[in-house]
Amino acid sequence: MTAPSSSKPALRIRKAAVLGAGVMGAQIAAHLTNANVETVLFDLPAKEGPKSGIALKAIENLKKLSPAPLADSSRAAAIIPANYDDDLQHLQDVDLVIEAIAERMDWKLDLYKKIAPHVSKTAVLASNTSGLSINGLAEALPEQLRHRFTGVHFFNPPRYMHLVELIPTKLTDPGVLEGLEAFLTTTVGKGVVYAKDTPNFIGNRIGVFSMLATMHHTEQFKLGFDTVDALTGPAVGRPKSATYRTADVVGLDTMAHVIKTMADTLADDPWHAYFKAPAWLSGLIEQGALGQKTGAGFYRKAGKDIVVLDVAKRDYRPSEQKASDEVSAILAIKDPAEKFGKLRASSDPQAQFLWATFRDLFHYTAYHLADIADTARDVDFAIRWGYGWKLGPFETWQAAGWQQVAGWIAEDIAAGKAMSKAPLPAWVTDGRNGVHGKSGSYSAADKTDKPRSQHPVYQRQLFPDPILGEKFDQGSTVWENDGIRLWTLGDDGVGIISFKTKMHTVNDQVLDGIQHAIGVAEEQLKAVVIWQTGEPFSAGADLKGALGLLQAGKFDDFRAMVANFQRTSMRIKHALVPVVSAVRGLALGGGCEFQMHSARTVAALESYIGLVEAGVGLLPAGGGLHELAVRAAQANPADPFEALKKVFETVAMAKVSASALDAKQLGLLRDSDVVVFNPYELLYVAKKVALSLADSGYRPPLYNRNVPVAGDVGTATFKASLANLQAGYFASEHDVAIATRIADTLCGGAIERGSLVDEEWLLELERKHFVELAQTEKTQARIAHTMTTGKPLRN
């Protein structure tokens, strides 16, 4: 596979160094290591013990953090610990240096002077500062380094947050920026937004202002912190952590520091009077209640309950976190224009609060667009990717009716209701219907609409993250039924199968559809990719349909459904054209089995893959256990049991991978399967892999008639380990019954160790155990409980 050609040589990054082993530095090093970039992690020399002890301790701590910065915990060993006294020679063969020390200009400048003589002549030097002047930092560098210096601001946690802000100086070489953008996008999997060198850049400038406005209006409308979180979370398309839980996670001291930075550096901002920590925030910090890291902030745990700070009582009370009935009804309205109209017109304090926070956010963002960003698109992506909002501020405003909302904001400014008297910029009311349209997104600085970047790296994103109103080519339908659509994009001969079901679950229409679509592909196409237009890849079998058959006593229909599932997996495996699964998000149960039977899987890093049937009292019966038994035999024909040990535990405990790299460790992905870091590049890479297989003369694997199995000895060995679990109350009697059937299937049944069986023997064992388990009262209770509550039942 070759990337789209560019006239300039690519920026090749074999090795990187991260300066500073604090929270961000260590996690940036972890994510570079996830991406197979050899990384040196520097910190100050330790006063006691090993000289690089601070870096060593930070690396060790990466294994304990949640969410996990390492996609596979064993990768911690690949990070090289270093200190500034003994190890600066490492910088001579490093291609990228990222400085991530504390937000002190003087400390950063001192460090740059120290490292400058050791940095190679071609290395890129970047600061992960969250708000200091990049041009100010560049002044400490020798002349020859300045054109290779830039700001590169990761958001916390770096593995999971899609945003990276790239902040050039006046002297940064455009070629350096292009190369770094390509590296950050494809290798590290990020969404890059260019920011101007203004305090806090784009994400934190707008995101922190939004939090300050929320805090101001919390006081103004006398609402509880839990009520505000109920209003500013998923109800308005934002993360569950909403406002005050987010502040607790970030750290209240960090929050106060960012607010102080805004106050110190933005003296002329018309909203400057609000750049101060509210009294209750300062009070919490003085008491050492800094949020999650100290166990208390706006919230704290009291036993199993979560309690919230009540400012009036100066104590914690049970958290209620509920919107009023009137506001809940308004927020449920689908039409954004109607929703915003009703919020503004309502006399409910919660509705007035929401309108006020949105109004001030829109006002602030429009006022500062020209100063902080090239286009409105950059602002919306920065907030979506850095703060996890479904829509950015400009998208939200445009969806609600641009001119109508602009008129309301202007009225509130005139009436003295807005936080600032600053007028809306003239471009807001120049007759436009928004800032995003067919010709691009508005640039207030250049007074024109600008299209998306033409950087060659974006040719790899066939379906990029769309901005409001954007539509991409949906391809041409080749064949479809109620379960799936087989379609093509372009004329490369690769068919794409996408499911139509909710959560891309698997029902009869999906099973029949896949089988028929592969038949069509064998006649008309070169290869097939199974790819969904959004996450998840597949949440597995349609449990509702399965339970319905069981409860109605239609066991023959139930057996037929299981046989059809297996037939589909085998159709994928033995297709005459290569079938490649392009996985992102959840791939559970049947979804996992489909990718296991594909010629190759291309998985986004954030793929959570698992055979989870044991959790609902069943075992995998879409060919998953059969495939694991065949792979174990191929890995070690003399003793398949060795290869089965790891996968037995994976399946019996219904383990789900923490990443695509972890799925390889669990035996659910093969070493030959491909991991892609940017989810928007997944389809592009999967199509290239499928074509590569087709062009190399692909033939499906032969049906295996001689699979050596571990037999009854293997099953007995697994059963012995289960007895210990049951004795220690780690497993119920039904857990053991399920796991025993899993062991029996993986080991080929009650036959002699080393016996040779064919694949149909293993599939028949799978079906038999699955149907027998499904008929038990306890399994049916587990299925019903999971469907009702979304949680597993231990019975």
PDB file of N, CA and C in Angstrom, residues 537-579:
ATOM      1  N   PHE A 537     -19.112  -2.382  15.147  1.00  0.00           N
ATOM      2  CA  PHE A 537     -19.023  -3.339  14.041  1.00  0.00           C
ATOM      3  C   PHE A 537     -20.220  -4.278  14.122  1.00  0.00           C
ATOM      4  N   SER A 538     -20.428  -4.895  15.286  1.00  0.00           N
ATOM      5  CA  SER A 538     -21.642  -5.675  15.538  1.00  0.00           C
ATOM      6  C   SER A 538     -21.713  -6.054  17.004  1.00  0.00           C
ATOM      7  N   ALA A 539     -22.914  -5.852  17.588  1.00  0.00           N
ATOM      8  CA  ALA A 539     -23.113  -6.229  18.994  1.00  0.00           C
ATOM      9  C   ALA A 539     -23.506  -7.699  19.127  1.00  0.00           C
ATOM     10  N   GLY A 540     -23.430  -8.464  18.012  1.00  0.00           N
ATOM     11  CA  GLY A 540     -23.674  -9.909  18.086  1.00  0.00           C
ATOM     12  C   GLY A 540     -25.087 -10.290  17.686  1.00  0.00           C
ATOM     13  N   ALA A 541     -25.487 -11.493  18.102  1.00  0.00           N
ATOM     14  CA  ALA A 541     -26.783 -12.045  17.692  1.00  0.00           C
ATOM     15  C   ALA A 541     -27.940 -11.246  18.276  1.00  0.00           C
ATOM     16  N   ASP A 542     -29.060 -11.279  17.563  1.00  0.00           N
ATOM     17  CA  ASP A 542     -30.290 -10.639  18.031  1.00  0.00           C
ATOM     18  C   ASP A 542     -30.900 -11.531  19.120  1.00  0.00           C
ATOM     19  N   LEU A 543     -30.624 -11.197  20.376  1.00  0.00           N
ATOM     20  CA  LEU A 543     -31.072 -12.036  21.500  1.00  0.00           C
ATOM     21  C   LEU A 543     -32.593 -12.105  21.599  1.00  0.00           C
ATOM     22  N   LYS A 544     -33.259 -11.010  21.238  1.00  0.00           N
ATOM     23  CA  LYS A 544     -34.717 -10.965  21.363  1.00  0.00           C
ATOM     24  C   LYS A 544     -35.363 -12.058  20.507  1.00  0.00           C
ATOM     25  N   GLY A 545     -34.877 -12.155  19.265  1.00  0.00           N
ATOM     26  CA  GLY A 545     -35.429 -13.168  18.361  1.00  0.00           C
ATOM     27  C   GLY A 545     -35.144 -14.571  18.856  1.00  0.00           C
ATOM     28  N   ALA A 546     -33.909 -14.772  19.357  1.00  0.00           N
ATOM     29  CA  ALA A 546     -33.514 -16.099  19.855  1.00  0.00           C
ATOM     30  C   ALA A 546     -34.365 -16.502  21.060  1.00  0.00           C
ATOM     31  N   LEU A 547     -34.551 -15.563  22.004  1.00  0.00           N
ATOM     32  CA  LEU A 547     -35.328 -15.873  23.211  1.00  0.00           C
ATOM     33  C   LEU A 547     -36.785 -16.164  22.855  1.00  0.00           C
ATOM     34  N   GLY A 548     -37.304 -15.429  21.873  1.00  0.00           N
ATOM     35  CA  GLY A 548     -38.684 -15.655  21.435  1.00  0.00           C
ATOM     36  C   GLY A 548     -38.891 -17.082  20.957  1.00  0.00           C
ATOM     37  N   LEU A 549     -37.958 -17.597  20.156  1.00  0.00           N
ATOM     38  CA  LEU A 549     -38.057 -18.978  19.664  1.00  0.00           C
ATOM     39  C   LEU A 549     -38.010 -19.974  20.815  1.00  0.00           C
ATOM     40  N   LEU A 550     -37.107 -19.715  21.770  1.00  0.00           N
ATOM     41  CA  LEU A 550     -36.959 -20.636  22.913  1.00  0.00           C
ATOM     42  C   LEU A 550     -38.226 -20.655  23.760  1.00  0.00           C
ATOM     43  N   GLN A 551     -38.747 -19.468  24.068  1.00  0.00           N
ATOM     44  CA  GLN A 551     -39.918 -19.381  24.945  1.00  0.00           C
ATOM     45  C   GLN A 551     -41.163 -19.976  24.293  1.00  0.00           C
ATOM     46  N   ALA A 552     -41.182 -19.940  22.942  1.00  0.00           N
ATOM     47  CA  ALA A 552     -42.316 -20.526  22.222  1.00  0.00           C
ATOM     48  C   ALA A 552     -42.124 -22.023  22.008  1.00  0.00           C
ATOM     49  N   GLY A 553     -40.988 -22.548  22.476  1.00  0.00           N
ATOM     50  CA  GLY A 553     -40.703 -23.982  22.331  1.00  0.00           C
ATOM     51  C   GLY A 553     -40.385 -24.389  20.902  1.00  0.00           C
ATOM     52  N   LYS A 554     -40.005 -23.400  20.048  1.00  0.00           N
ATOM     53  CA  LYS A 554     -39.688 -23.700  18.629  1.00  0.00           C
ATOM     54  C   LYS A 554     -38.218 -24.094  18.504  1.00  0.00           C
ATOM     55  N   PHE A 555     -37.880 -25.271  19.055  1.00  0.00           N
ATOM     56  CA  PHE A 555     -36.465 -25.669  19.117  1.00  0.00           C
ATOM     57  C   PHE A 555     -35.892 -26.025  17.742  1.00  0.00           C
ATOM     58  N   ASP A 556     -36.773 -26.545  16.844  1.00  0.00           N
ATOM     59  CA  ASP A 556     -36.274 -26.856  15.495  1.00  0.00           C
ATOM     60  C   ASP A 556     -35.882 -25.573  14.764  1.00  0.00           C
ATOM     61  N   ASP A 557     -36.708 -24.533  14.940  1.00  0.00           N
ATOM     62  CA  ASP A 557     -36.384 -23.235  14.322  1.00  0.00           C
ATOM     63  C   ASP A 557     -35.108 -22.664  14.940  1.00  0.00           C
ATOM     64  N   PHE A 558     -34.972 -22.864  16.256  1.00  0.00           N
ATOM     65  CA  PHE A 558     -33.792 -22.363  16.963  1.00  0.00           C
ATOM     66  C   PHE A 558     -32.530 -23.060  16.440  1.00  0.00           C
ATOM     67  N   ARG A 559     -32.631 -24.427  16.277  1.00  0.00           N
ATOM     68  CA  ARG A 559     -31.473 -25.177  15.731  1.00  0.00           C
ATOM     69  C   ARG A 559     -31.139 -24.691  14.324  1.00  0.00           C
ATOM     70  N   ALA A 560     -32.176 -24.421  13.551  1.00  0.00           N
ATOM     71  CA  ALA A 560     -31.968 -23.966  12.163  1.00  0.00           C
ATOM     72  C   ALA A 560     -31.258 -22.612  12.152  1.00  0.00           C
ATOM     73  N   MET A 561     -31.629 -21.724  13.105  1.00  0.00           N
ATOM     74  CA  MET A 561     -30.987 -20.402  13.182  1.00  0.00           C
ATOM     75  C   MET A 561     -29.492 -20.553  13.501  1.00  0.00           C
ATOM     76  N   VAL A 562     -29.167 -21.461  14.436  1.00  0.00           N
ATOM     77  CA  VAL A 562     -27.769 -21.683  14.817  1.00  0.00           C
ATOM     78  C   VAL A 562     -26.986 -22.243  13.627  1.00  0.00           C
ATOM     79  N   ALA A 563     -27.600 -23.205  12.925  1.00  0.00           N
ATOM     80  CA  ALA A 563     -26.938 -23.806  11.756  1.00  0.00           C
ATOM     81  C   ALA A 563     -26.703 -22.742  10.682  1.00  0.00           C
ATOM     82  N   ASN A 564     -27.668 -21.822  10.533  1.00  0.00           N
ATOM     83  CA  ASN A 564     -27.542 -20.758   9.532  1.00  0.00           C
ATOM     84  C   ASN A 564     -26.411 -19.795   9.902  1.00  0.00           C
ATOM     85  N   PHE A 565     -26.259 -19.543  11.205  1.00  0.00           N
ATOM     86  CA  PHE A 565     -25.168 -18.697  11.695  1.00  0.00           C
ATOM     87  C   PHE A 565     -23.826 -19.324  11.293  1.00  0.00           C
ATOM     88  N   GLN A 566     -23.691 -20.605  11.569  1.00  0.00           N
ATOM     89  CA  GLN A 566     -22.436 -21.297  11.234  1.00  0.00           C
ATOM     90  C   GLN A 566     -22.201 -21.300   9.726  1.00  0.00           C
ATOM     91  N   ARG A 567     -23.301 -21.518   8.979  1.00  0.00           N
ATOM     92  CA  ARG A 567     -23.185 -21.545   7.516  1.00  0.00           C
ATOM     93  C   ARG A 567     -22.662 -20.208   7.001  1.00  0.00           C
ATOM     94  N   THR A 568     -23.123 -19.109   7.633  1.00  0.00           N
ATOM     95  CA  THR A 568     -22.687 -17.771   7.221  1.00  0.00           C
ATOM     96  C   THR A 568     -21.187 -17.591   7.479  1.00  0.00           C
ATOM     97  N   SER A 569     -20.742 -17.994   8.670  1.00  0.00           N
ATOM     98  CA  SER A 569     -19.311 -17.874   8.990  1.00  0.00           C
ATOM     99  C   SER A 569     -18.468 -18.679   8.009  1.00  0.00           C
ATOM    100  N   MET A 570     -18.919 -19.891   7.693  1.00  0.00           N
ATOM    101  CA  MET A 570     -18.158 -20.737   6.768  1.00  0.00           C
ATOM    102  C   MET A 570     -18.216 -20.183   5.336  1.00  0.00           C
ATOM    103  N   ARG A 571     -19.322 -19.529   5.012  1.00  0.00           N
ATOM    104  CA  ARG A 571     -19.429 -18.888   3.675  1.00  0.00           C
ATOM    105  C   ARG A 571     -18.412 -17.754   3.575  1.00  0.00           C
ATOM    106  N   ILE A 572     -18.243 -17.001   4.688  1.00  0.00           N
ATOM    107  CA  ILE A 572     -17.228 -15.938   4.723  1.00  0.00           C
ATOM    108  C   ILE A 572     -15.839 -16.549   4.553  1.00  0.00           C
ATOM    109  N   LYS A 573     -15.578 -17.636   5.276  1.00  0.00           N
ATOM    110  CA  LYS A 573     -14.238 -18.244   5.278  1.00  0.00           C
ATOM    111  C   LYS A 573     -13.888 -18.856   3.924  1.00  0.00           C
ATOM    112  N   HIS A 574     -14.861 -19.490   3.284  1.00  0.00           N
ATOM    113  CA  HIS A 574     -14.561 -20.237   2.052  1.00  0.00           C
ATOM    114  C   HIS A 574     -15.024 -19.516   0.786  1.00  0.00           C
ATOM    115  N   ALA A 575     -15.289 -18.217   0.894  1.00  0.00           N
ATOM    116  CA  ALA A 575     -15.665 -17.434  -0.287  1.00  0.00           C
ATOM    117  C   ALA A 575     -14.523 -17.471  -1.305  1.00  0.00           C
ATOM    118  N   LEU A 576     -14.874 -17.460  -2.581  1.00  0.00           N
ATOM    119  CA  LEU A 576     -13.855 -17.500  -3.645  1.00  0.00           C
ATOM    120  C   LEU A 576     -13.195 -16.135  -3.839  1.00  0.00           C
ATOM    121  N   VAL A 577     -13.786 -15.098  -3.237  1.00  0.00           N
ATOM    122  CA  VAL A 577     -13.139 -13.779  -3.216  1.00  0.00           C
ATOM    123  C   VAL A 577     -12.753 -13.498  -1.762  1.00  0.00           C
ATOM    124  N   PRO A 578     -11.647 -12.782  -1.521  1.00  0.00           N
ATOM    125  CA  PRO A 578     -11.280 -12.500  -0.127  1.00  0.00           C
ATOM    126  C   PRO A 578     -12.328 -11.615   0.553  1.00  0.00           C
ATOM    127  N   VAL A 579     -12.726 -12.011   1.768  1.00  0.00           N
ATOM    128  CA  VAL A 579     -13.635 -11.201   2.575  1.00  0.00           C
ATOM    129  C   VAL A 579     -12.821 -10.626   3.733  1.00  0.00           C
TER     130      VAL A 579
END
